[in-house]
Tab-separated table of C-alpha atoms and ligand atoms in Angstrom:
chain	number	residue	atom	x	y	z
A	1	MET	CA	9.825	31.158	-8.427
A	2	PHE	CA	6.077	30.879	-8.465
A	3	GLU	CA	6.514	27.713	-6.425
A	4	ASN	CA	8.712	29.490	-3.889
A	5	LEU	CA	6.269	32.231	-3.266
A	6	SER	CA	3.281	29.935	-3.362
A	7	GLU	CA	4.957	27.766	-0.773
A	8	ARG	CA	5.638	30.712	1.400
A	9	LEU	CA	2.094	31.905	1.083
A	10	GLY	CA	0.837	28.351	1.259
A	11	GLY	CA	-0.927	28.690	4.585
A	12	VAL	CA	-2.856	31.670	3.428
A	13	PHE	CA	-3.867	30.152	0.134
A	14	ASP	CA	-4.728	26.769	1.608
A	15	ARG	CA	-7.166	28.454	3.824
A	16	LEU	CA	-8.458	30.340	0.856
A	17	THR	CA	-9.136	27.225	-1.177
A	18	LYS	CA	-11.188	25.832	1.645
A	19	GLN	CA	-13.069	29.053	2.098
A	20	GLY	CA	-13.519	29.450	-1.639
A	21	ALA	CA	-13.010	33.179	-1.314
A	22	LEU	CA	-10.264	35.541	-0.344
A	23	THR	CA	-10.849	38.344	2.103
A	24	ASP	CA	-8.943	41.611	2.289
A	25	ALA	CA	-7.448	40.293	5.517
A	26	ASP	CA	-6.106	37.243	3.652
A	27	VAL	CA	-4.433	39.511	1.126
A	28	ALA	CA	-2.968	41.600	3.930
A	29	THR	CA	-1.564	38.478	5.601
A	30	ALA	CA	-0.061	37.293	2.327
A	31	LEU	CA	1.543	40.663	1.765
A	32	ARG	CA	3.029	40.618	5.249
A	33	GLU	CA	4.716	37.367	4.211
A	34	VAL	CA	6.016	39.030	1.067
A	35	ARG	CA	7.393	41.874	3.168
A	36	VAL	CA	9.192	39.426	5.457
A	37	ALA	CA	10.616	37.589	2.428
A	38	LEU	CA	11.952	40.861	1.038
A	39	LEU	CA	13.511	41.931	4.324
A	40	GLU	CA	15.107	38.519	4.744
A	41	ALA	CA	16.617	38.964	1.285
A	42	ASP	CA	18.170	42.219	2.527
A	43	VAL	CA	15.873	44.567	0.657
A	44	SER	CA	15.838	47.886	2.497
A	45	LEU	CA	12.844	48.668	4.694
A	46	GLY	CA	11.619	51.636	2.683
A	47	VAL	CA	11.824	49.756	-0.599
A	48	ALA	CA	10.054	46.716	0.876
A	49	ARG	CA	7.300	48.941	2.215
A	50	ASP	CA	6.807	50.762	-1.093
A	51	PHE	CA	6.851	47.487	-2.964
A	52	VAL	CA	4.169	45.921	-0.791
A	53	LYS	CA	2.071	49.062	-1.074
A	54	ALA	CA	2.300	48.929	-4.877
A	55	VAL	CA	1.218	45.284	-4.853
A	56	GLN	CA	-1.594	46.057	-2.426
A	57	ASP	CA	-2.885	48.830	-4.693
A	58	LYS	CA	-2.778	46.583	-7.738
A	59	ALA	CA	-4.511	43.762	-5.891
A	60	THR	CA	-7.271	46.122	-4.817
A	61	GLY	CA	-7.463	47.736	-8.253
A	62	GLN	CA	-7.824	44.379	-9.974
A	63	GLY	CA	-10.382	43.179	-7.425
A	64	VAL	CA	-8.473	39.986	-6.741
A	65	THR	CA	-10.677	38.931	-3.871
A	66	LYS	CA	-13.549	38.538	-6.293
A	67	SER	CA	-11.599	36.692	-8.955
A	68	VAL	CA	-11.843	32.952	-9.589
A	69	THR	CA	-8.257	32.202	-8.536
A	70	PRO	CA	-7.426	35.000	-6.129
A	71	GLY	CA	-4.392	33.311	-4.549
A	72	GLN	CA	-2.638	32.752	-7.833
A	73	GLN	CA	-3.473	36.249	-8.875
A	74	VAL	CA	-1.805	37.761	-5.828
A	75	VAL	CA	1.293	35.667	-6.515
A	76	LYS	CA	1.296	36.840	-10.122
A	77	ILE	CA	0.975	40.485	-9.155
A	78	VAL	CA	3.899	40.130	-6.726
A	79	HIS	CA	5.994	38.393	-9.351
A	80	ASP	CA	5.213	40.851	-12.133
A	81	GLU	CA	5.835	43.860	-9.925
A	82	LEU	CA	9.180	42.480	-8.777
A	83	VAL	CA	10.317	41.799	-12.313
A	84	SER	CA	9.076	45.160	-13.516
A	85	VAL	CA	10.977	47.092	-10.816
A	86	LEU	CA	14.110	45.036	-11.446
A	87	ARG	CA	13.923	45.298	-15.206
A	88	GLY	CA	13.441	49.011	-15.590
A	89	GLU	CA	13.498	49.922	-19.242
A	90	GLY	CA	15.410	48.370	-22.114
A	91	PRO	CA	17.659	45.332	-22.324
A	92	ALA	CA	20.062	45.245	-19.397
A	93	ASP	CA	23.282	44.567	-21.202
A	94	ALA	CA	22.827	46.923	-24.137
A	95	LEU	CA	25.925	49.038	-23.614
A	96	LYS	CA	26.414	52.233	-25.607
A	97	ILE	CA	29.688	51.321	-27.188
A	98	ASP	CA	29.271	52.106	-30.871
A	99	ASN	CA	31.322	54.965	-32.364
A	100	PRO	CA	34.751	53.566	-31.615
A	101	PRO	CA	36.705	54.021	-29.547
A	102	ALA	CA	34.024	54.109	-26.832
A	103	THR	CA	35.336	54.603	-23.336
A	104	MET	CA	33.910	52.686	-20.397
A	105	LEU	CA	34.787	53.831	-16.918
A	106	MET	CA	34.722	51.140	-14.262
A	107	VAL	CA	34.248	52.543	-10.773
A	108	GLY	CA	33.704	51.115	-7.303
A	109	LEU	CA	35.230	50.415	-3.925
A	110	GLN	CA	38.337	48.318	-3.432
A	111	GLY	CA	37.500	44.656	-3.064
A	112	SER	CA	34.157	44.952	-4.838
A	113	GLY	CA	35.480	42.869	-7.729
A	114	LYS	CA	36.108	45.813	-10.049
A	115	THR	CA	39.288	44.586	-11.711
A	116	THR	CA	37.958	41.063	-12.132
A	117	THR	CA	34.716	42.423	-13.586
A	118	THR	CA	36.587	44.717	-15.970
A	119	ALA	CA	38.453	41.730	-17.372
A	120	LYS	CA	35.329	39.545	-17.482
A	121	LEU	CA	33.445	42.206	-19.391
A	122	ALA	CA	36.366	42.766	-21.756
A	123	LYS	CA	36.378	39.047	-22.487
A	124	ARG	CA	32.663	39.073	-23.126
A	125	LEU	CA	32.844	42.058	-25.487
A	126	HIS	CA	35.779	40.526	-27.265
A	127	GLU	CA	34.379	37.012	-27.642
A	128	LYS	CA	30.660	37.638	-28.010
A	129	GLN	CA	30.692	40.901	-29.905
A	130	GLY	CA	34.066	40.711	-31.631
A	131	LYS	CA	35.165	44.033	-30.161
A	132	ARG	CA	38.793	45.079	-30.011
A	133	VAL	CA	39.228	46.087	-26.406
A	134	LEU	CA	42.042	48.014	-24.706
A	135	LEU	CA	42.353	47.732	-20.926
A	136	ALA	CA	44.020	50.326	-18.733
A	137	SER	CA	44.377	50.403	-14.965
A	138	LEU	CA	44.410	53.796	-13.281
A	139	ASP	CA	45.109	52.417	-9.821
A	140	THR	CA	48.379	54.270	-9.260
A	141	ASN	CA	48.244	53.602	-5.496
A	142	ARG	CA	48.383	49.856	-5.963
A	143	PRO	CA	50.924	48.650	-8.508
A	144	ALA	CA	49.736	45.111	-7.805
A	145	ALA	CA	46.272	46.021	-9.051
A	146	MET	CA	47.723	47.422	-12.267
A	147	GLU	CA	49.649	44.223	-12.800
A	148	GLN	CA	46.600	42.137	-11.959
A	149	LEU	CA	44.677	43.737	-14.823
A	150	ALA	CA	47.590	43.241	-17.230
A	151	ILE	CA	47.814	39.561	-16.252
A	152	LEU	CA	44.082	39.057	-16.686
A	153	GLY	CA	44.358	40.787	-20.072
A	154	LEU	CA	46.964	38.280	-21.176
A	155	GLN	CA	44.794	35.424	-19.915
A	156	ILE	CA	41.773	36.497	-21.921
A	157	GLY	CA	43.701	37.630	-24.986
A	158	VAL	CA	42.867	41.328	-24.661
A	159	ASP	CA	45.464	44.118	-24.916
A	160	SER	CA	46.313	46.330	-22.007
A	161	LEU	CA	48.056	49.673	-21.962
A	162	PRO	CA	51.737	49.309	-21.034
A	163	ILE	CA	52.349	50.400	-17.439
A	164	VAL	CA	54.506	53.522	-17.064
A	165	LYS	CA	55.637	54.206	-13.517
A	166	GLY	CA	55.052	57.631	-11.973
A	167	GLU	CA	52.044	58.719	-14.057
A	168	THR	CA	48.889	60.111	-12.453
A	169	ALA	CA	45.503	58.557	-13.143
A	170	VAL	CA	44.600	61.464	-15.418
A	171	GLN	CA	47.835	61.094	-17.376
A	172	ILE	CA	47.193	57.389	-17.850
A	173	ALA	CA	43.643	58.111	-18.989
A	174	LYS	CA	44.933	60.573	-21.594
A	175	ARG	CA	47.556	58.150	-22.854
A	176	ALA	CA	44.958	55.391	-22.994
A	177	LYS	CA	42.570	57.549	-25.026
A	178	THR	CA	45.292	58.336	-27.536
A	179	GLN	CA	46.363	54.722	-27.735
A	180	ALA	CA	42.782	53.536	-28.195
A	181	ALA	CA	42.231	55.989	-31.050
A	182	MET	CA	45.530	55.313	-32.774
A	183	GLY	CA	45.384	51.579	-32.303
A	184	GLY	CA	41.919	51.269	-33.825
A	185	TYR	CA	40.287	49.846	-30.697
A	186	ASP	CA	36.523	49.641	-30.395
A	187	VAL	CA	36.353	49.932	-26.641
A	188	LEU	CA	38.652	51.396	-24.006
A	189	MET	CA	37.991	50.123	-20.500
A	190	LEU	CA	39.430	52.218	-17.696
A	191	ASP	CA	39.705	50.453	-14.348
A	192	THR	CA	39.770	53.298	-11.827
A	193	ALA	CA	41.330	53.123	-8.370
A	194	GLY	CA	39.148	51.878	-5.566
A	195	ARG	CA	39.350	52.646	-1.891
A	196	LEU	CA	38.007	50.919	1.144
A	197	HIS	CA	35.548	53.728	1.768
A	198	ILE	CA	34.152	56.558	-0.234
A	199	ASP	CA	36.156	59.709	0.453
A	200	GLU	CA	36.788	63.010	-1.225
A	201	VAL	CA	40.171	62.028	-2.626
A	202	LEU	CA	38.616	59.048	-4.387
A	203	MET	CA	35.714	61.049	-5.779
A	204	ASP	CA	37.944	63.942	-6.898
A	205	GLU	CA	40.159	61.537	-8.777
A	206	VAL	CA	37.277	59.715	-10.433
A	207	GLN	CA	35.714	63.046	-11.434
A	208	ALA	CA	39.002	64.262	-12.937
A	209	VAL	CA	39.371	61.022	-14.871
A	210	ARG	CA	35.768	61.199	-16.051
A	211	ASP	CA	36.254	64.737	-17.362
A	212	ILE	CA	39.256	63.651	-19.407
A	213	ALA	CA	37.914	60.272	-20.478
A	214	GLN	CA	34.388	61.390	-21.472
A	215	PRO	CA	33.043	57.857	-20.994
A	216	ARG	CA	30.024	56.556	-22.895
A	217	GLU	CA	29.354	54.190	-20.008
A	218	THR	CA	30.286	54.488	-16.359
A	219	LEU	CA	29.658	51.171	-14.681
A	220	LEU	CA	29.659	50.867	-10.932
A	221	VAL	CA	30.842	47.525	-9.590
A	222	VAL	CA	29.400	46.658	-6.185
A	223	ASP	CA	29.430	43.605	-3.990
A	224	GLY	CA	25.925	42.156	-4.205
A	225	LEU	CA	26.257	40.663	-0.742
A	226	THR	CA	26.558	44.012	0.982
A	227	GLY	CA	22.861	44.850	0.831
A	228	GLN	CA	22.031	48.358	1.873
A	229	ASP	CA	25.699	49.400	1.770
A	230	ALA	CA	25.762	48.618	-1.927
A	231	VAL	CA	22.844	50.986	-2.434
A	232	ASN	CA	24.539	53.749	-0.425
A	233	VAL	CA	27.709	53.339	-2.464
A	234	ALA	CA	25.679	53.575	-5.680
A	235	THR	CA	23.865	56.688	-4.520
A	236	GLU	CA	27.186	58.372	-3.642
A	237	PHE	CA	28.884	57.455	-6.901
A	238	ASP	CA	25.892	58.449	-8.961
A	239	GLY	CA	25.661	61.822	-7.221
A	240	LYS	CA	29.346	62.605	-7.611
A	241	VAL	CA	30.328	60.948	-10.879
A	242	GLY	CA	27.100	59.927	-12.594
A	243	ILE	CA	26.807	56.236	-13.353
A	244	THR	CA	25.058	54.631	-16.311
A	245	GLY	CA	24.697	51.163	-14.830
A	246	VAL	CA	25.602	48.717	-12.112
A	247	VAL	CA	27.327	45.340	-11.982
A	248	LEU	CA	26.478	43.266	-8.911
A	249	THR	CA	29.246	40.856	-8.006
A	250	ARG	CA	29.239	37.773	-5.778
A	251	MET	CA	25.741	36.821	-6.804
A	252	ASP	CA	27.032	33.249	-6.656
A	253	GLY	CA	27.220	33.636	-2.869
A	254	ASP	CA	24.655	32.717	-0.270
A	255	GLY	CA	22.928	36.071	-0.350
A	256	ARG	CA	19.450	36.285	-1.792
A	257	GLY	CA	20.277	39.371	-3.805
A	258	GLY	CA	17.862	41.853	-2.294
A	259	ALA	CA	20.407	44.570	-3.057
A	260	ALA	CA	19.272	44.296	-6.666
A	261	LEU	CA	15.740	45.425	-5.858
A	262	SER	CA	16.842	48.212	-3.521
A	263	MET	CA	19.450	49.301	-6.049
A	264	ARG	CA	16.967	49.586	-8.863
A	265	ALA	CA	14.278	51.217	-6.739
A	266	VAL	CA	16.554	53.744	-5.011
A	267	THR	CA	19.030	54.736	-7.739
A	268	GLY	CA	16.869	54.101	-10.798
A	269	LYS	CA	20.021	52.836	-12.547
A	270	PRO	CA	19.897	49.586	-14.502
A	271	ILE	CA	21.730	46.538	-13.234
A	272	ARG	CA	23.512	45.389	-16.350
A	273	PHE	CA	25.483	42.339	-15.302
A	274	VAL	CA	25.914	40.006	-12.385
A	275	GLY	CA	29.158	38.373	-11.308
A	276	LEU	CA	28.750	34.683	-10.550
A	277	GLY	CA	32.237	33.591	-9.524
A	278	GLU	CA	35.934	34.249	-9.805
A	279	LYS	CA	36.437	32.735	-13.254
A	280	MET	CA	36.674	34.923	-16.317
A	281	ASP	CA	33.423	33.688	-17.828
A	282	ALA	CA	31.429	34.037	-14.596
A	283	LEU	CA	29.599	37.147	-15.751
A	284	GLU	CA	26.050	37.154	-17.035
A	285	ALA	CA	23.603	39.721	-18.288
A	286	PHE	CA	21.249	40.628	-15.484
A	287	GLU	CA	18.041	38.627	-15.642
A	288	PRO	CA	15.226	40.069	-13.543
A	289	GLU	CA	13.255	36.805	-13.553
A	290	ARG	CA	16.087	34.833	-12.056
A	291	VAL	CA	16.916	37.386	-9.381
A	292	ALA	CA	13.238	37.819	-8.552
A	293	GLY	CA	13.063	34.102	-7.812
A	294	ARG	CA	15.989	34.311	-5.459
A	295	ILE	CA	14.749	37.363	-3.655
A	296	LEU	CA	11.452	35.691	-2.877
A	297	GLY	CA	13.335	32.582	-1.815
B	301	GDP	P1	38.800	45.107	-6.774
B	301	GDP	O1	39.657	45.494	-5.612
B	301	GDP	O2	37.462	45.732	-6.682
B	301	GDP	O3	39.436	45.321	-8.098
B	301	GDP	O4	38.516	43.553	-6.601
B	301	GDP	P2	39.084	42.287	-7.383
B	301	GDP	O5	38.626	42.301	-8.793
B	301	GDP	O6	40.543	42.174	-7.147
B	301	GDP	O7	38.288	41.101	-6.666
B	301	GDP	C1	38.441	40.808	-5.302
B	301	GDP	C2	38.162	39.328	-5.108
B	301	GDP	O8	36.809	39.043	-5.381
B	301	GDP	C3	38.974	38.438	-6.039
B	301	GDP	O9	39.415	37.316	-5.317
B	301	GDP	C4	37.960	38.023	-7.109
B	301	GDP	O10	38.268	36.782	-7.700
B	301	GDP	C5	36.694	37.971	-6.298
B	301	GDP	N1	35.471	38.160	-7.109
B	301	GDP	C6	35.208	39.152	-8.012
B	301	GDP	N2	33.978	39.000	-8.538
B	301	GDP	C7	33.439	37.890	-7.976
B	301	GDP	C8	32.165	37.215	-8.107
B	301	GDP	O11	31.261	37.594	-8.853
B	301	GDP	N3	31.992	36.097	-7.333
B	301	GDP	C9	32.962	35.652	-6.484
B	301	GDP	N4	32.708	34.550	-5.769
B	301	GDP	N5	34.158	36.261	-6.322
B	301	GDP	C10	34.394	37.356	-7.057
């Protein structure tokens, strides 16, 4: 990642080496490059602007132009700031799922990868942490989605709540809670219904489910390739339902992942995991360093 940014800022720093000193104008030029890199990675304008301003202030504060290796120092400040915004506080994947059964609510728009992510995360909790997980789909509008989760459950060796036709999402959530408690499960994962767009019906249903389910974690699954839209979706869900974290899917795609920076800066919510493919083990804990490298391209 240092190489990427250094390359990008190469012109500026080449000149600097020849001059043997860095002027404020050189720093400004370098930061314009950083801004372009961020915008190209689909970081929102406001976030890119604030980010560059923060770096500018640090560069001035640390007197980089007078330092022995000013170019490298600017690169380091950019890198550290990026990682620090992305990281937020605490380890990304530390879910609050002690005190069994802990309920996790999975929310998001249809097509974001919510069901796939629910199963991937169940597999991870089951295999890496030895948790007994119960899956339940609340997507009463799409029987196929309910079956999809049950099939994935079978694939990964995790139980799912038997499907009973005609129940409402709230009724399923209640039954799932009871089953999780009686069956001695550690974690209950509720895969809520998604819709193509955020609307009142969707939010009302998710709120009703949340009130019944009392989740310890409410994870929003969003498509990492959708840039600013992903951030808008997160802001809406957080305002209406309250989310505890985000999973960015399709980070295996061509996108540079700027949504991650905007997401963290705008919503303040931690990105906990990233989806890296369709397979059941294509889910990783979010690593700020790696995403920072991609964003700076
Ligand atoms: P839902 O409607 O939000 O539940 O979405 P699904 O879980 O059904 O996923 C929609 C499609 O996206 C499926 O074909 C998934 O295999 C695919 N998908 C989910 N997550 C990822 C990911 O991280 N990377 C890629 N490449 N595809 C994904």
